Short mmCIF file of C-alpha atoms and ligand atoms in Angstrom, two decimals:
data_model
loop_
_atom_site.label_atom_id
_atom_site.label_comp_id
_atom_site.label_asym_id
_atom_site.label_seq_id
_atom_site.Cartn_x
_atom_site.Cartn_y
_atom_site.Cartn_z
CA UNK A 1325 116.83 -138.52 -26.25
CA UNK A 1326 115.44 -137.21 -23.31
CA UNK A 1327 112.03 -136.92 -24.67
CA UNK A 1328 112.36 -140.80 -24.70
CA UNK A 1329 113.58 -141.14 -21.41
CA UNK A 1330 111.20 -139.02 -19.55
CA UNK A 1331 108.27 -140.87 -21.51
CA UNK A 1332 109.59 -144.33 -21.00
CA UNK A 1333 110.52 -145.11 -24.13
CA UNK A 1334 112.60 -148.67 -24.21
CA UNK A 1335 115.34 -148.83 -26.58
CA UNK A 1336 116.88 -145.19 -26.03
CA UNK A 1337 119.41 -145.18 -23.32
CA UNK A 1338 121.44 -141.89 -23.28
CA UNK A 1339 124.25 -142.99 -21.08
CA UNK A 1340 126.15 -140.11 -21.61
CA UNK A 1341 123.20 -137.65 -20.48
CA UNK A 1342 123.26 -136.03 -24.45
CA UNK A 1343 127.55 -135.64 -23.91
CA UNK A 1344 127.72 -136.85 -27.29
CA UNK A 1345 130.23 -139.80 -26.21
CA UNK A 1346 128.05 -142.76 -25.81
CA UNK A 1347 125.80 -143.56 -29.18
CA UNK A 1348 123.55 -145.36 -26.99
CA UNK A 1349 120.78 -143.02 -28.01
CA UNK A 1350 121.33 -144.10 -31.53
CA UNK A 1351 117.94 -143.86 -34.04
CA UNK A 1352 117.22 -144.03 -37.32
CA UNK A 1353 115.30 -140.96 -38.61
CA UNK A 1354 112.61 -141.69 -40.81
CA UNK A 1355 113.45 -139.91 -44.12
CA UNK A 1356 110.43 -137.48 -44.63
CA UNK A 1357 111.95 -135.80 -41.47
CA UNK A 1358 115.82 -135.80 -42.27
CA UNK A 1359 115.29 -131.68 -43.49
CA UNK A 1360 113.30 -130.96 -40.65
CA UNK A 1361 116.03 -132.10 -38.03
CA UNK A 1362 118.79 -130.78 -39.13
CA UNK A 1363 119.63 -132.69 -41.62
CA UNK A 1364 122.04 -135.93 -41.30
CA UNK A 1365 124.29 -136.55 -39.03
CA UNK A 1366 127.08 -134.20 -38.37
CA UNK A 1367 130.98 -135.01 -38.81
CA UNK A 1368 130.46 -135.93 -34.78
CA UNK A 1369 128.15 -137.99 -34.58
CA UNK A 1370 129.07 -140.26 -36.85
CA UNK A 1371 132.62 -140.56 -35.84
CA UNK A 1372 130.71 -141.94 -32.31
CA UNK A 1373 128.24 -144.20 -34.46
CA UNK A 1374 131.21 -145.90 -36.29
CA UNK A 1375 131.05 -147.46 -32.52
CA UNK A 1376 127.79 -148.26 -32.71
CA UNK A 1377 125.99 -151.63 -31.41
CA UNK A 1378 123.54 -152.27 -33.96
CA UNK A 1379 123.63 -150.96 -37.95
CA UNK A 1380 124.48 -147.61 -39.24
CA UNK A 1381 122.26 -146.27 -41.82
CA UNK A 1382 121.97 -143.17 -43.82
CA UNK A 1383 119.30 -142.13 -41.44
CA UNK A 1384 121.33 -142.86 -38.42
CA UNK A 1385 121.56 -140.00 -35.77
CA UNK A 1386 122.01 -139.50 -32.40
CA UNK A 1387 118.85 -138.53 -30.68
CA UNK A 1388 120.29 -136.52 -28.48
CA UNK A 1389 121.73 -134.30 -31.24
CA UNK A 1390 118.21 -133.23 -32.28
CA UNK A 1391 116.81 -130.33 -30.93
CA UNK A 1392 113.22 -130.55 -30.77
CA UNK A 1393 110.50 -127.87 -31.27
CA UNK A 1394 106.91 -127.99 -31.74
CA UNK A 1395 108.04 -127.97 -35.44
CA UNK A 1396 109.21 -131.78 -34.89
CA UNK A 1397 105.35 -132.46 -33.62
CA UNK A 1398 104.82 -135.83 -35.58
CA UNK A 1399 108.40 -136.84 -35.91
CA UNK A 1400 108.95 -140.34 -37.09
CA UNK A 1401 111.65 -142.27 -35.33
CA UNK A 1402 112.88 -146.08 -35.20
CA UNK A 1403 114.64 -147.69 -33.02
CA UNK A 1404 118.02 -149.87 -33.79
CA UNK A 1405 117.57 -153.16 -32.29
CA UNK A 1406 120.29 -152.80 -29.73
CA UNK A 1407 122.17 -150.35 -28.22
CA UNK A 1408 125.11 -152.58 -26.54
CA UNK A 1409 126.94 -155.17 -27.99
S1 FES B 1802 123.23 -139.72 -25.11
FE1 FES B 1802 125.31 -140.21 -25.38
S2 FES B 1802 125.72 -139.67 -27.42
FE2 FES B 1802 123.62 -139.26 -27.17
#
């Protein structure tokens, strides 16, 4: 999440500041990558992402719930469509 926001990219908001009480940093993780992050979401996040704007998906997380390393050089990410209703 704040990877995106310091490099301007549109579509992450992180209202919360990475609180984990907002979803608006919602992303969908692309698959190849699920191990590498942690896995799916936790228990937590996707109690927030049942509030969600746009569609939840297996490979839903909250980017501010993923740590990242130099090991997560490469990582694929898409963006939901929305992040408000
Ligand atoms: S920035 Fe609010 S939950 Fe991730």
């Amino acid at each position: 999440m704040r990877g995106a926001l310091y490099n301007g990219v549109e579509g992450i908001i992180g209202e919360c500041g990475g609180g984990l009480s907002c979803a608006t940093c919602h992303c969908y993780v692309d698959a190849a990558w699920t191990a590498r992050v942690g896995g799916p979401s936790s228990p937590a996040e996707r109690e927030l992402l049942d509030g969600a704007a746009a569609e939840v998906r297996p490979e839903s997380r909250l980017s501010c719930q993923i740590a990242m390393t130099a090991h997560l050089d490469g990582l694929v990410v898409r963006l939901p469509e929305k992040q408000y209703d």
